[in-house]
Amino acid sequence: MRYRVGIDVGGTNTDAVVLDDQFNLLAKEKSHTSRDIEEGIRHSLHRVLQKSKIDRDRISHVMLGTTQCTNAIVERKRLSRVGVIRLGYPATLSVVPYTAWPPDLRDVLSGQFKIVHGGYEFNGNLLSRINEREIKDVLQTWKGHIDAVAVIGVFSSLRNDQEKQVADWVHREMGSHVPVSLSSEIGSLGLIERENATILNSALFSVIQTTARGFENALDAEGIHHAQIYLCQNDGTLMSLSFAKKYPIFTIACGPTNSIRGASYLSKLQNAVVLDVGGTTSDIGVITHGFPRQSSTAVEIGGIRTNFRMPDIISIGLGGGSIVRRTGNSYTIGPDSVGYHITERAKVFGGDILTTTDVAVRLGQSNVGEKRFTSELSLEEAEQIYKKIGDMVAAAIDRMKNSAEDVKVILVGGGGIIVPSKISGVSELIRDENGDVANAIGACISQVSGQYEKIYIYDQINREDAMQDAKDHAINQAIEAGAAEDSIETVDVEEVPLAYYPGNANRIRIKVVGDLV
């Protein structure tokens, strides 16, 4: 018998589960997230292993979903200093890198950039050749002042050979230890958004190194020495530790996608809406064929507009620790929360702050804490607040629906006790006794994916060869991320004609998934 351990670090709780090789849940643990993330992981891991009583040498895989990269961008902390090389002189001088960035974030990343010769036209013709001397002169001035490099070529979605050549020069000039991000491997169409995503990926190199080291230390402290380690991606799949160190930006928003995957597994539904209620926020996403629906629009991260793959998620300021305030004859709910201090500050635990959990307990929807501490809240007032909670949830779900018809909703998350059983627009609200750790379960049962996107001009390559080329790239990425080659299958193919491009151009995106090695 082999075992898997899944850990998900949220803003309020760190959840851990142990599953056997048939995906049966053996033990689960939910504890408050600590200021020191590593300490919180160690605590949850230690307790869940004690509960399961399994042989640590028989743990084959350990998966981690973490908010570390998201938090680093939002908090502007622990980020690498980035040097940005854009291949597009002089055509792109009118809009320089870091345009529209928050000044504080730009300053943290050093703000160093250079627009040099290079890039391609929209039809694949050469815009200008790259100049080795020009680029090496830039790199010489950056030595000792930057930690990572981001390389962005104009229309590298068509051809990325220039980006790869510049990466080789960076490693020769500055050393192989200096990480390089290539925009063709990270973002989609659109120069500025793709550039922004590439810069953020480079900025996160030091964060992911620290996170990986802390995770490995936590496993070592618990005597787990033979397990393969994976981090969760934001498309509901996994990636190896080495792959995550190259593409840390793919961990952003992996928490909600873990919950979506876990909800699908627990409910046995392949298509539904998922409502994940945490301590501070509620995330609403959609399962489509068992995977999170991806956003089709540009997404902002920490105030930066990007276009790399992201789940289609709506977040609202409603959670189990959301603070309830009276304003005249009405009440406001959140968006602030007592967070992981709920067991100290909520009324049901002897505190002095009214939270949504207190309301649920007052109405008999939950038996956590002491109901008698909520007696000063009348039943009529509690019903009024509870109705408002239902209205907030209904409005958010309505924004995710593709039609006016009622939908099935899977409710997960530790804060799910605050959600009413009847919600407008919902045909069925599905709960599971293990829904409180759906995020950790989702991390544990996930597969490994590979995704490739490129513009192909069918006047230069026939459609079948283009499709096969994109599929081969996606498969290679999945193998690099940790998938077993003989298990890989295609799960999504998107082919979009680009009428404004010459030569019968099409954007092809292929996603494959495979089982863990």
Coordinates of N, CA, C and O in Angstrom, one line a residue, residues 256-369:
P256 N -8.1 28.0 -5.1 CA -9.5 27.8 -5.6 C -9.6 26.6 -6.5 O -10.6 25.9 -6.5
T257 N -8.6 26.4 -7.4 CA -8.6 25.3 -8.3 C -8.5 23.9 -7.6 O -9.1 23.0 -8.0
N258 N -7.7 23.9 -6.5 CA -7.7 22.7 -5.7 C -9.1 22.3 -5.2 O -9.5 21.2 -5.2
S259 N -9.8 23.4 -4.7 CA -11.1 23.1 -4.1 C -12.1 22.7 -5.2 O -12.9 21.8 -5.0
I260 N -11.9 23.2 -6.4 CA -12.8 22.8 -7.5 C -12.6 21.3 -7.9 O -13.5 20.6 -8.0
R261 N -11.3 20.9 -8.0 CA -11.0 19.6 -8.3 C -11.5 18.6 -7.1 O -12.0 17.6 -7.4
G262 N -11.2 19.1 -5.9 CA -11.7 18.3 -4.8 C -13.2 18.1 -4.7 O -13.7 17.1 -4.4
A263 N -13.9 19.2 -5.0 CA -15.4 19.2 -5.1 C -15.9 18.2 -6.1 O -16.8 17.5 -5.9
S264 N -15.2 18.2 -7.3 CA -15.6 17.3 -8.4 C -15.4 15.9 -7.9 O -16.3 15.0 -8.2
Y265 N -14.3 15.6 -7.3 CA -14.0 14.2 -6.8 C -15.0 13.8 -5.8 O -15.6 12.7 -5.8
L266 N -15.3 14.6 -4.8 CA -16.2 14.3 -3.7 C -17.7 14.1 -4.2 O -18.4 13.2 -3.7
S267 N -18.1 14.9 -5.1 CA -19.5 14.9 -5.6 C -19.7 13.9 -6.8 O -20.8 13.6 -7.1
K268 N -18.6 13.5 -7.4 CA -18.6 12.7 -8.6 C -19.3 13.4 -9.8 O -19.8 12.8 -10.7
L269 N -19.3 14.8 -9.8 CA -19.8 15.6 -10.9 C -18.7 16.1 -11.7 O -17.7 16.6 -11.2
Q270 N -18.9 16.1 -13.0 CA -17.9 16.7 -14.0 C -18.3 18.1 -14.4 O -17.4 18.8 -15.0
N271 N -19.5 18.5 -14.2 CA -19.9 19.8 -14.6 C -20.9 20.4 -13.6 O -21.9 19.9 -13.3
A272 N -20.4 21.5 -12.9 CA -21.2 22.1 -11.9 C -20.5 23.4 -11.5 O -19.4 23.7 -11.9
V273 N -21.2 24.2 -10.6 CA -20.6 25.4 -10.0 C -20.1 25.0 -8.6 O -20.7 24.2 -7.9
V274 N -18.9 25.5 -8.2 CA -18.4 25.2 -6.9 C -18.3 26.5 -6.1 O -17.8 27.5 -6.6
L275 N -18.8 26.4 -4.9 CA -18.7 27.5 -3.9 C -17.8 27.1 -2.8 O -18.1 26.1 -2.0
D276 N -16.7 27.7 -2.7 CA -15.7 27.4 -1.7 C -15.6 28.5 -0.7 O -15.2 29.6 -1.0
V277 N -16.1 28.3 0.5 CA -16.2 29.3 1.6 C -15.1 29.1 2.6 O -15.0 28.1 3.3
G278 N -14.2 30.1 2.7 CA -13.1 30.0 3.6 C -13.4 30.9 4.8 O -14.6 31.1 5.1
G279 N -12.4 31.3 5.5 CA -12.6 32.1 6.7 C -12.8 33.6 6.4 O -13.4 34.3 7.1
T280 N -12.2 34.0 5.2 CA -12.3 35.4 4.9 C -13.1 35.7 3.6 O -13.8 36.7 3.5
T281 N -12.9 34.8 2.6 CA -13.5 35.0 1.3 C -14.3 33.8 0.8 O -14.0 32.7 1.4
S282 N -15.1 33.9 -0.1 CA -15.7 32.8 -0.8 C -15.3 32.9 -2.3 O -15.4 34.0 -2.9
D283 N -14.9 31.8 -2.8 CA -14.5 31.7 -4.2 C -15.5 30.9 -5.0 O -15.9 29.8 -4.6
I284 N -16.0 31.4 -6.1 CA -16.9 30.7 -7.0 C -16.3 30.4 -8.3 O -15.8 31.3 -9.0
G285 N -16.3 29.1 -8.7 CA -15.7 28.7 -9.9 C -16.6 27.7 -10.6 O -17.7 27.3 -10.1
V286 N -16.2 27.2 -11.8 CA -17.0 26.3 -12.5 C -16.2 25.0 -12.9 O -15.1 25.2 -13.4
I287 N -16.8 23.9 -12.7 CA -16.2 22.6 -13.2 C -16.7 22.4 -14.6 O -17.9 22.3 -14.8
T288 N -15.8 22.2 -15.5 CA -16.1 21.9 -16.9 C -15.3 20.6 -17.3 O -14.1 20.7 -17.4
H289 N -16.0 19.5 -17.5 CA -15.4 18.2 -17.8 C -14.4 17.8 -16.7 O -13.3 17.3 -17.0
G290 N -14.7 18.2 -15.5 CA -13.8 17.8 -14.4 C -12.7 18.7 -14.0 O -12.0 18.5 -13.1
F291 N -12.5 19.8 -14.8 CA -11.4 20.7 -14.6 C -12.0 22.1 -14.4 O -13.0 22.5 -15.0
P292 N -11.2 23.0 -13.8 CA -11.7 24.4 -13.6 C -11.8 25.1 -14.9 O -10.9 25.0 -15.8
R293 N -12.9 25.8 -15.1 CA -13.0 26.7 -16.3 C -12.0 27.8 -16.3 O -11.8 28.4 -15.3
Q294 N -11.3 28.0 -17.4 CA -10.2 29.0 -17.5 C -10.8 30.3 -17.9 O -11.8 30.4 -18.7
S295 N -10.2 31.4 -17.4 CA -10.6 32.7 -17.8 C -10.2 33.0 -19.3 O -9.1 32.6 -19.7
S296 N -11.1 33.7 -20.0 CA -10.8 34.0 -21.4 C -10.4 35.5 -21.5 O -10.2 36.0 -22.6
T297 N -10.3 36.2 -20.4 CA -9.9 37.6 -20.5 C -8.6 37.8 -19.7 O -8.2 37.0 -18.9
A298 N -8.1 39.0 -19.9 CA -6.9 39.4 -19.1 C -7.2 39.5 -17.7 O -8.3 39.8 -17.3
V299 N -6.2 39.1 -16.8 CA -6.5 39.0 -15.4 C -5.5 39.9 -14.7 O -4.3 39.9 -15.1
E300 N -5.9 40.6 -13.7 CA -5.0 41.5 -12.9 C -4.5 40.7 -11.7 O -5.3 40.1 -10.9
I301 N -3.2 40.8 -11.4 CA -2.6 40.2 -10.3 C -1.8 41.3 -9.6 O -0.8 41.8 -10.1
G302 N -2.2 41.6 -8.3 CA -1.6 42.6 -7.6 C -1.5 44.0 -8.3 O -0.6 44.8 -8.2
G303 N -2.6 44.2 -9.1 CA -2.7 45.5 -9.8 C -2.0 45.5 -11.2 O -1.9 46.5 -11.9
I304 N -1.5 44.3 -11.6 CA -0.8 44.1 -12.9 C -1.7 43.3 -13.9 O -2.1 42.2 -13.6
R305 N -1.9 43.9 -15.1 CA -2.7 43.2 -16.1 C -1.8 42.2 -16.8 O -0.8 42.5 -17.4
T306 N -2.3 40.9 -16.8 CA -1.5 39.8 -17.4 C -2.5 39.0 -18.3 O -3.7 39.1 -18.2
N307 N -1.9 38.1 -19.1 CA -2.7 37.2 -19.9 C -2.3 35.8 -19.9 O -2.6 35.0 -20.9
F308 N -1.6 35.3 -18.9 CA -1.3 33.9 -18.8 C -2.5 33.2 -18.2 O -3.5 33.8 -17.8
R309 N -2.5 31.8 -18.3 CA -3.6 31.1 -18.0 C -4.0 31.3 -16.5 O -3.2 31.2 -15.6
M310 N -5.3 31.5 -16.3 CA -5.8 31.7 -14.9 C -7.2 31.1 -14.8 O -7.9 31.1 -15.8
P311 N -7.6 30.6 -13.7 CA -9.0 30.0 -13.6 C -10.0 31.2 -13.5 O -9.7 32.3 -13.1
D312 N -11.2 30.8 -14.0 CA -12.3 31.8 -14.0 C -12.9 31.8 -12.7 O -13.8 30.9 -12.4
I313 N -12.5 32.7 -11.8 CA -12.9 32.7 -10.4 C -13.5 34.0 -10.0 O -12.9 35.1 -10.4
I314 N -14.6 34.0 -9.3 CA -15.1 35.3 -8.6 C -14.9 35.1 -7.1 O -15.3 34.1 -6.5
S315 N -14.3 36.1 -6.5 CA -14.1 36.1 -5.0 C -14.9 37.2 -4.4 O -14.9 38.3 -4.9
I316 N -15.6 36.9 -3.3 CA -16.4 37.9 -2.6 C -15.9 37.9 -1.1 O -15.5 36.9 -0.6
G317 N -16.1 39.0 -0.5 CA -15.7 39.2 0.9 C -16.6 38.6 1.9 O -17.3 39.3 2.7
L318 N -16.8 37.2 1.8 CA -17.7 36.5 2.7 C -17.1 35.2 3.1 O -16.8 34.4 2.3
G319 N -16.9 35.1 4.4 CA -16.3 33.8 5.0 C -16.8 33.5 6.3 O -17.6 34.3 6.9
G320 N -16.4 32.5 6.9 CA -16.8 32.1 8.2 C -16.4 33.1 9.3 O -17.1 33.1 10.4
G321 N -15.4 33.9 9.1 CA -15.0 34.8 10.0 C -15.3 36.3 9.7 O -14.9 37.2 10.4
S322 N -16.2 36.5 8.7 CA -16.6 37.8 8.2 C -17.3 38.5 9.4 O -18.1 38.0 10.0
I323 N -16.9 39.8 9.6 CA -17.4 40.6 10.7 C -18.8 41.2 10.2 O -18.9 41.7 9.1
V324 N -19.8 41.0 11.1 CA -21.1 41.6 10.9 C -21.3 42.8 11.7 O -21.1 42.8 12.9
R325 N -21.7 43.9 11.1 CA -21.9 45.2 11.8 C -23.4 45.7 11.5 O -23.9 45.6 10.4
R326 N -23.9 46.3 12.5 CA -25.2 46.9 12.4 C -25.1 48.4 11.9 O -24.3 49.1 12.4
T327 N -25.8 48.8 10.9 CA -25.9 50.1 10.4 C -27.3 50.6 10.3 O -28.0 50.2 9.3
G328 N -27.8 51.3 11.3 CA -29.2 51.6 11.3 C -30.1 50.4 11.5 O -29.9 49.7 12.5
N329 N -31.0 50.2 10.6 CA -31.9 49.1 10.7 C -31.4 47.9 9.8 O -32.1 46.9 9.7
S330 N -30.2 48.0 9.3 CA -29.7 46.9 8.5 C -28.3 46.5 9.0 O -27.9 46.9 10.0
Y331 N -27.7 45.5 8.3 CA -26.4 45.0 8.6 C -25.5 44.9 7.4 O -25.9 44.8 6.3
T332 N -24.2 45.1 7.7 CA -23.2 44.9 6.7 C -22.4 43.6 7.0 O -22.2 43.3 8.2
I333 N -21.9 42.9 6.0 CA -21.2 41.7 6.2 C -19.8 41.8 5.5 O -19.8 42.0 4.3
G334 N -18.7 41.7 6.3 CA -17.4 41.8 5.7 C -17.1 43.2 5.1 O -17.8 44.2 5.4
P335 N -16.1 43.3 4.2 CA -15.3 42.3 3.7 C -14.2 41.9 4.7 O -13.5 40.9 4.4
D336 N -14.0 42.6 5.8 CA -13.0 42.3 6.8 C -13.4 41.1 7.6 O -14.6 40.8 7.7
S337 N -12.4 40.4 8.1 CA -12.7 39.1 8.8 C -11.7 39.0 10.0 O -10.6 39.5 10.0
V338 N -12.2 38.2 11.0 CA -11.3 37.9 12.1 C -10.3 36.8 11.7 O -9.3 36.6 12.5
G339 N -10.5 36.2 10.6 CA -9.5 35.3 10.0 C -9.2 34.1 11.0 O -10.1 33.5 11.6
Y340 N -7.9 33.8 11.1 CA -7.5 32.7 12.0 C -7.6 33.0 13.5 O -7.4 32.1 14.3
H341 N -8.1 34.2 13.8 CA -8.4 34.5 15.2 C -9.8 34.2 15.6 O -10.2 34.6 16.7
I342 N -10.5 33.5 14.8 CA -11.9 33.3 15.0 C -12.2 32.6 16.4 O -13.2 32.9 17.1
T343 N -11.3 31.7 16.7 CA -11.5 30.9 18.0 C -11.2 31.8 19.2 O -11.5 31.3 20.4
E344 N -10.8 33.0 19.0 CA -10.5 33.9 20.1 C -11.5 35.1 20.1 O -11.9 35.6 21.2
R345 N -11.9 35.5 18.9 CA -12.7 36.8 18.8 C -14.1 36.6 18.5 O -14.9 37.6 18.7
A346 N -14.6 35.5 17.9 CA -16.0 35.3 17.6 C -16.8 35.1 18.9 O -16.3 34.6 19.9
K347 N -18.0 35.5 18.9 CA -18.9 35.5 20.1 C -19.0 34.0 20.6 O -19.0 33.8 21.8
V348 N -19.2 33.1 19.7 CA -19.5 31.7 20.1 C -18.3 31.1 20.8 O -18.4 30.1 21.5
F349 N -17.1 31.7 20.7 CA -15.9 31.3 21.4 C -15.5 32.2 22.6 O -14.4 32.2 23.1
G350 N -16.5 33.0 23.0 CA -16.3 33.9 24.1 C -15.7 35.3 23.7 O -15.3 36.1 24.6
G351 N -15.6 35.6 22.4 CA -15.1 36.9 22.0 C -16.1 37.9 22.0 O -17.3 37.7 22.4
D352 N -15.8 39.1 21.4 CA -16.7 40.2 21.5 C -17.1 40.7 20.1 O -17.7 41.8 19.9
I353 N -16.8 40.0 19.0 CA -17.0 40.4 17.6 C -18.1 39.5 17.0 O -17.9 38.2 17.1
L354 N -19.1 40.1 16.5 CA -20.2 39.3 15.8 C -19.7 38.9 14.4 O -19.4 39.7 13.6
T355 N -19.7 37.6 14.1 CA -19.3 37.1 12.8 C -20.4 36.3 12.2 O -21.4 36.0 12.8
T356 N -20.2 35.9 10.9 CA -21.2 35.1 10.2 C -21.4 33.7 10.9 O -22.5 33.1 10.9
T357 N -20.3 33.2 11.5 CA -20.4 31.9 12.2 C -21.4 32.0 13.4 O -22.1 31.1 13.6
D358 N -21.3 33.1 14.1 CA -22.2 33.4 15.2 C -23.7 33.3 14.8 O -24.5 32.8 15.4
V359 N -23.9 33.9 13.6 CA -25.3 34.0 13.0 C -25.8 32.5 12.7 O -26.9 32.2 13.1
A360 N -24.9 31.7 12.1 CA -25.3 30.4 11.8 C -25.5 29.5 13.0 O -26.5 28.7 13.1
V361 N -24.7 29.7 14.1 CA -24.9 29.0 15.3 C -26.2 29.5 16.0 O -27.0 28.6 16.5
R362 N -26.5 30.8 16.0 CA -27.7 31.3 16.6 C -29.0 30.7 16.0 O -30.0 30.4 16.7
L363 N -28.9 30.4 14.7 CA -30.0 29.8 14.0 C -30.0 28.3 14.0 O -30.9 27.6 13.3
G364 N -29.1 27.7 14.7 CA -29.0 26.2 14.8 C -28.5 25.5 13.6 O -28.6 24.3 13.4
Q365 N -27.8 26.3 12.7 CA -27.2 25.7 11.5 C -25.9 25.0 11.8 O -25.3 24.3 11.0
S366 N -25.3 25.3 13.0 CA -24.0 24.7 13.4 C -24.0 24.6 14.9 O -24.6 25.4 15.6
N367 N -23.2 23.7 15.4 CA -23.0 23.5 16.8 C -21.6 23.8 17.3 O -21.2 23.4 18.4
V368 N -20.9 24.6 16.5 CA -19.5 25.0 17.0 C -19.6 26.0 18.1 O -20.6 26.8 18.2
G369 N -18.6 26.0 19.0 CA -18.6 27.0 20.1 C -19.8 26.8 21.1 O -20.4 25.7 21.3

